Amino acid sequence: MSTKDKITYMKTLGQRIREKRKELGITQKALGALVGVSAVAVTQWEKDETAPKGANLFALAKSLKCDLSWLLNGQVATKPESNAEWAGGFDLWDSDSPLGEDEVEIPFYMDVELSAGEGITEGVEYKGPKLRFAKSSLKRQGVNTDHAACVKVNGNSMEPVLPHGSTVGVDTSATEIVDGKMYAINHDGMMRVKMLYKLPGGGLRLRSYNLDEYPDEHLDTEKLKHIKIIGKVFWYSVLI
C-alpha cells in the first residue's frame, strides 16, 4: 500500500465524503439533492456525527462517482464489493395474486428457525408470503427459481450495507465458496450472513462489514463441523 493509500485508509468516512465532494466542486446542499437527503444530513455525515446507510449509502457513492468500498474503508475493491444485486423495496404477495408473464415467486422466510446442520428450506412445506422477481433478473444472476429463497437479516454486523431487518435472496444451490462473496450460513442453528474466505489447511474466515464491532472470525476444520453453507446471496433490499 502506497503512502497516499495509507493516508486515505486512515481517514474517516466523513472525511472521505468531504474530500470527494470538494473534488467534484459541489456544495453540501447539491450533494444532498443528488442523494435525496438534506444539506444538514450531509453535514452530519462529513462530521462523522451520523453515517449513511442502506439506499442512501449506495446513492452517495454514485453521486460522488466513487467506489463503494473506497467510501467505506478507503480501499478500492479489486472486484465488485458485493455479489448481490441491490433493490430498493419489494411487495409481498400471496397465492391468490396472479403472476405476470415475466414473474416468478420466491418464498420469503420472515422468521427463520434452523436446526443445527439444516438449511432454510429443508423439511418444511412452505405456505407463507412470497416475493416476486422478474425472470430476467434471476437469469442475470444465474439463479434457478427452485433453489431460491428470501430471508431477513438480524443484527448490525453487516451494517452499513445490510442494516438490521434487510432482506436477502439466497441461491441454495451455490454453496461452493468464492472468496469475498456474501453467503447465508447455518452456524449451530443460527442463520448468519457473512463474507467468506477460504484459509490454508481447510479453514474459513468470516468477515462482517461492521469490522469495528465484529472482527474477523477464523474457523479451523474442527469448528467448521458446526457450519453449513446455506447458499450465496444474490439479491438484497434495504427498506429505510
GROMACS .gro file of C-alpha atoms in nm:
model
  240
    1MET     CA    1   0.000   0.000   0.000
    2SER     CA    2   0.143   0.339  -0.102
    3THR     CA    3   0.183   0.627   0.145
    4LYS     CA    4  -0.108   0.809  -0.021
    5ASP     CA    5  -0.327   0.498   0.010
    6LYS     CA    6  -0.234   0.459   0.377
    7ILE     CA    7  -0.334   0.820   0.447
    8THR     CA    8  -0.668   0.768   0.269
    9TYR     CA    9  -0.727   0.445   0.460
   10MET     CA   10  -0.673   0.623   0.793
   11LYS     CA   11  -0.931   0.891   0.716
   12THR     CA   12  -1.285   0.863   0.848
   13LEU     CA   13  -1.589   0.803   0.631
   14GLY     CA   14  -1.689   1.165   0.683
   15GLN     CA   15  -1.351   1.292   0.571
   16ARG     CA   16  -1.368   1.081   0.253
   17ILE     CA   17  -1.717   1.214   0.176
   18ARG     CA   18  -1.598   1.573   0.217
   19GLU     CA   19  -1.284   1.504   0.011
   20LYS     CA   20  -1.480   1.364  -0.283
   21ARG     CA   21  -1.743   1.638  -0.265
   22LYS     CA   22  -1.470   1.903  -0.278
   23GLU     CA   23  -1.304   1.727  -0.572
   24LEU     CA   24  -1.632   1.742  -0.764
   25GLY     CA   25  -1.681   2.106  -0.669
   26ILE     CA   26  -2.034   2.066  -0.534
   27THR     CA   27  -2.193   2.205  -0.220
   28GLN     CA   28  -2.342   2.004   0.065
   29LYS     CA   29  -2.686   2.117  -0.048
   30ALA     CA   30  -2.620   2.000  -0.404
   31LEU     CA   31  -2.490   1.663  -0.284
   32GLY     CA   32  -2.792   1.623  -0.058
   33ALA     CA   33  -3.021   1.687  -0.354
   34LEU     CA   34  -2.842   1.419  -0.558
   35VAL     CA   35  -2.870   1.164  -0.276
   36GLY     CA   36  -3.219   1.267  -0.169
   37VAL     CA   37  -3.136   1.399   0.178
   38SER     CA   38  -3.100   1.743   0.336
   39ALA     CA   39  -2.782   1.950   0.348
   40VAL     CA   40  -2.794   1.903   0.725
   41ALA     CA   41  -2.769   1.526   0.679
   42VAL     CA   42  -2.462   1.569   0.456
   43THR     CA   43  -2.304   1.798   0.717
   44GLN     CA   44  -2.363   1.534   0.986
   45TRP     CA   45  -2.206   1.266   0.764
   46GLU     CA   46  -1.899   1.477   0.698
   47LYS     CA   47  -1.859   1.548   1.071
   48ASP     CA   48  -1.899   1.172   1.144
   49GLU     CA   49  -2.195   1.251   1.369
   50THR     CA   50  -2.406   1.006   1.171
   51ALA     CA   51  -2.332   0.769   0.882
   52PRO     CA   52  -2.520   0.700   0.558
   53LYS     CA   53  -2.685   0.359   0.546
   54GLY     CA   54  -2.870   0.137   0.304
   55ALA     CA   55  -3.003   0.308  -0.008
   56ASN     CA   56  -2.851   0.642   0.095
   57LEU     CA   57  -2.505   0.484   0.105
   58PHE     CA   58  -2.535   0.349  -0.249
   59ALA     CA   59  -2.682   0.677  -0.377
   60LEU     CA   60  -2.398   0.867  -0.209
   61ALA     CA   61  -2.127   0.656  -0.374
   62LYS     CA   62  -2.299   0.702  -0.711
   63SER     CA   63  -2.336   1.078  -0.659
   64LEU     CA   64  -1.971   1.112  -0.558
   65LYS     CA   65  -1.866   0.895  -0.855
   66CYS     CA   66  -1.655   0.672  -0.634
   67ASP     CA   67  -1.619   0.305  -0.545
   68LEU     CA   68  -1.840   0.196  -0.253
   69SER     CA   69  -1.552   0.002  -0.098
   70TRP     CA   70  -1.331   0.314  -0.108
   71LEU     CA   71  -1.604   0.520   0.055
   72LEU     CA   72  -1.645   0.265   0.337
   73ASN     CA   73  -1.283   0.182   0.413
   74GLY     CA   74  -1.055   0.386   0.189
   75GLN     CA   75  -0.962   0.098  -0.037
   76VAL     CA   76  -1.081   0.030  -0.389
   77ALA     CA   77  -1.208  -0.325  -0.426
   78THR     CA   78  -1.018  -0.539  -0.673
   79LYS     CA   79  -1.350  -0.699  -0.761
   80PRO     CA   80  -1.713  -0.596  -0.708
   81GLU     CA   81  -1.777  -0.528  -0.339
   82SER     CA   82  -2.091  -0.737  -0.341
   83ASN     CA   83  -2.206  -1.041  -0.531
   84ALA     CA   84  -2.567  -0.938  -0.473
   85GLU     CA   85  -2.794  -0.722  -0.681
   86TRP     CA   86  -2.942  -0.434  -0.480
   87ALA     CA   87  -3.308  -0.332  -0.486
   88GLY     CA   88  -3.483  -0.051  -0.304
   89GLY     CA   89  -3.804  -0.222  -0.198
   90PHE     CA   90  -4.048  -0.500  -0.262
   91ASP     CA   91  -4.408  -0.613  -0.228
   92LEU     CA   92  -4.545  -0.920  -0.055
   93TRP     CA   93  -4.781  -1.143  -0.247
   94ASP     CA   94  -4.990  -1.446  -0.171
   95SER     CA   95  -5.101  -1.736  -0.385
   96ASP     CA   96  -5.422  -1.556  -0.485
   97SER     CA   97  -5.237  -1.280  -0.672
   98PRO     CA   98  -5.197  -1.365  -1.044
   99LEU     CA   99  -4.843  -1.386  -1.181
  100GLY     CA  100  -4.725  -1.168  -1.469
  101GLU     CA  101  -4.573  -1.328  -1.777
  102ASP     CA  102  -4.218  -1.244  -1.670
  103GLU     CA  103  -4.270  -1.305  -1.296
  104VAL     CA  104  -4.187  -1.588  -1.062
  105GLU     CA  105  -4.247  -1.626  -0.690
  106ILE     CA  106  -3.982  -1.700  -0.428
  107PRO     CA  107  -4.067  -1.796  -0.068
  108PHE     CA  108  -3.994  -1.529   0.192
  109TYR     CA  109  -3.895  -1.676   0.529
  110MET     CA  110  -3.959  -1.378   0.756
  111ASP     CA  111  -3.883  -1.571   1.076
  112VAL     CA  112  -3.610  -1.828   1.018
  113GLU     CA  113  -3.567  -2.110   1.265
  114LEU     CA  114  -3.290  -2.357   1.198
  115SER     CA  115  -3.181  -2.683   1.349
  116ALA     CA  116  -2.808  -2.744   1.354
  117GLY     CA  117  -2.696  -2.873   1.015
  118GLU     CA  118  -3.015  -2.780   0.828
  119GLY     CA  119  -3.082  -2.516   0.567
  120ILE     CA  120  -3.374  -2.277   0.544
  121THR     CA  121  -3.596  -2.490   0.323
  122GLU     CA  122  -3.532  -2.842   0.448
  123GLY     CA  123  -3.825  -3.049   0.565
  124VAL     CA  124  -4.072  -2.760   0.554
  125GLU     CA  125  -4.384  -2.723   0.342
  126TYR     CA  126  -4.394  -2.352   0.274
  127LYS     CA  127  -4.730  -2.171   0.276
  128GLY     CA  128  -4.624  -1.819   0.379
  129PRO     CA  129  -4.563  -1.491   0.192
  130LYS     CA  130  -4.359  -1.474  -0.126
  131LEU     CA  131  -4.160  -1.216  -0.317
  132ARG     CA  132  -4.190  -1.170  -0.690
  133PHE     CA  133  -3.892  -1.147  -0.919
  134ALA     CA  134  -3.856  -1.085  -1.289
  135LYS     CA  135  -3.730  -1.396  -1.462
  136SER     CA  136  -3.469  -1.181  -1.637
  137SER     CA  137  -3.329  -1.067  -1.301
  138LEU     CA  138  -3.281  -1.424  -1.183
  139LYS     CA  139  -3.135  -1.528  -1.518
  140ARG     CA  140  -2.885  -1.243  -1.496
  141GLN     CA  141  -2.768  -1.379  -1.160
  142GLY     CA  142  -2.776  -1.740  -1.281
  143VAL     CA  143  -3.035  -1.838  -1.020
  144ASN     CA  144  -3.285  -2.121  -1.059
  145THR     CA  145  -3.623  -2.040  -0.902
  146ASP     CA  146  -3.639  -2.384  -0.739
  147HIS     CA  147  -3.320  -2.306  -0.545
  148ALA     CA  148  -3.403  -1.952  -0.434
  149ALA     CA  149  -3.537  -1.822  -0.104
  150CYS     CA  150  -3.553  -1.485   0.071
  151VAL     CA  151  -3.478  -1.428   0.440
  152LYS     CA  152  -3.440  -1.137   0.681
  153VAL     CA  153  -3.107  -1.025   0.824
  154ASN     CA  154  -3.088  -0.978   1.200
  155GLY     CA  155  -2.836  -0.768   1.389
  156ASN     CA  156  -2.595  -0.495   1.283
  157SER     CA  157  -2.285  -0.696   1.190
  158MET     CA  158  -2.332  -0.626   0.817
  159GLU     CA  159  -2.407  -0.254   0.851
  160PRO     CA  160  -2.398  -0.017   0.677
  161VAL     CA  161  -2.459  -0.231   0.368
  162LEU     CA  162  -2.719  -0.460   0.529
  163PRO     CA  163  -2.891  -0.286   0.823
  164HIS     CA  164  -3.097  -0.489   1.070
  165GLY     CA  165  -3.418  -0.604   0.900
  166SER     CA  166  -3.279  -0.607   0.545
  167THR     CA  167  -3.397  -0.884   0.316
  168VAL     CA  168  -3.162  -1.103   0.113
  169GLY     CA  169  -3.219  -1.351  -0.166
  170VAL     CA  170  -3.021  -1.674  -0.133
  171ASP     CA  171  -2.928  -1.924  -0.404
  172THR     CA  172  -2.928  -2.251  -0.210
  173SER     CA  173  -2.759  -2.435  -0.496
  174ALA     CA  174  -2.449  -2.210  -0.477
  175THR     CA  175  -2.261  -2.348  -0.178
  176GLU     CA  176  -1.910  -2.354  -0.327
  177ILE     CA  177  -1.718  -2.075  -0.154
  178VAL     CA  178  -1.573  -1.797  -0.367
  179ASP     CA  179  -1.352  -1.564  -0.162
  180GLY     CA  180  -1.514  -1.233  -0.069
  181LYS     CA  181  -1.869  -1.325  -0.166
  182MET     CA  182  -2.165  -1.299   0.071
  183TYR     CA  183  -2.325  -1.620   0.192
  184ALA     CA  184  -2.602  -1.723   0.428
  185ILE     CA  185  -2.475  -1.985   0.670
  186ASN     CA  186  -2.619  -2.204   0.943
  187HIS     CA  187  -2.390  -2.169   1.245
  188ASP     CA  188  -2.511  -2.412   1.512
  189GLY     CA  189  -2.874  -2.332   1.437
  190MET     CA  190  -2.822  -1.957   1.387
  191MET     CA  191  -2.864  -1.807   1.042
  192ARG     CA  192  -2.589  -1.557   0.966
  193VAL     CA  193  -2.492  -1.358   0.656
  194LYS     CA  194  -2.116  -1.312   0.612
  195MET     CA  195  -1.847  -1.264   0.355
  196LEU     CA  196  -1.644  -1.584   0.341
  197TYR     CA  197  -1.279  -1.653   0.265
  198LYS     CA  198  -1.101  -1.987   0.246
  199LEU     CA  199  -0.798  -2.034   0.471
  200PRO     CA  200  -0.495  -2.259   0.423
  201GLY     CA  201  -0.548  -2.603   0.572
  202GLY     CA  202  -0.922  -2.606   0.510
  203GLY     CA  203  -1.024  -2.329   0.750
  204LEU     CA  204  -1.265  -2.045   0.689
  205ARG     CA  205  -1.268  -1.672   0.763
  206LEU     CA  206  -1.599  -1.498   0.834
  207ARG     CA  207  -1.600  -1.125   0.769
  208SER     CA  208  -1.858  -0.858   0.856
  209TYR     CA  209  -1.889  -0.511   0.706
  210ASN     CA  210  -1.908  -0.373   1.060
  211LEU     CA  211  -1.548  -0.460   1.148
  212ASP     CA  212  -1.532  -0.216   1.439
  213GLU     CA  213  -1.779  -0.425   1.640
  214TYR     CA  214  -1.738  -0.761   1.470
  215PRO     CA  215  -1.377  -0.852   1.390
  216ASP     CA  216  -1.297  -1.140   1.156
  217GLU     CA  217  -1.372  -1.491   1.281
  218HIS     CA  218  -1.123  -1.763   1.191
  219LEU     CA  219  -1.263  -2.116   1.197
  220ASP     CA  220  -1.041  -2.422   1.181
  221THR     CA  221  -1.154  -2.754   1.036
  222GLU     CA  222  -1.289  -2.868   1.373
  223LYS     CA  223  -1.509  -2.559   1.414
  224LEU     CA  224  -1.626  -2.594   1.055
  225LYS     CA  225  -1.822  -2.901   1.162
  226HIS     CA  226  -2.070  -2.656   1.315
  227ILE     CA  227  -2.114  -2.460   0.990
  228LYS     CA  228  -2.335  -2.533   0.691
  229ILE     CA  229  -2.333  -2.311   0.384
  230ILE     CA  230  -2.699  -2.237   0.307
  231GLY     CA  231  -2.625  -2.054  -0.016
  232LYS     CA  232  -2.482  -1.746  -0.185
  233VAL     CA  233  -2.659  -1.413  -0.153
  234PHE     CA  234  -2.768  -1.291  -0.497
  235TRP     CA  235  -3.002  -1.002  -0.407
  236TYR     CA  236  -3.083  -0.773  -0.120
  237SER     CA  237  -3.327  -0.499  -0.033
  238VAL     CA  238  -3.290  -0.225   0.226
  239LEU     CA  239  -3.605  -0.051   0.344
  240ILE     CA  240  -3.534   0.282   0.513
   0.00000   0.00000   0.00000
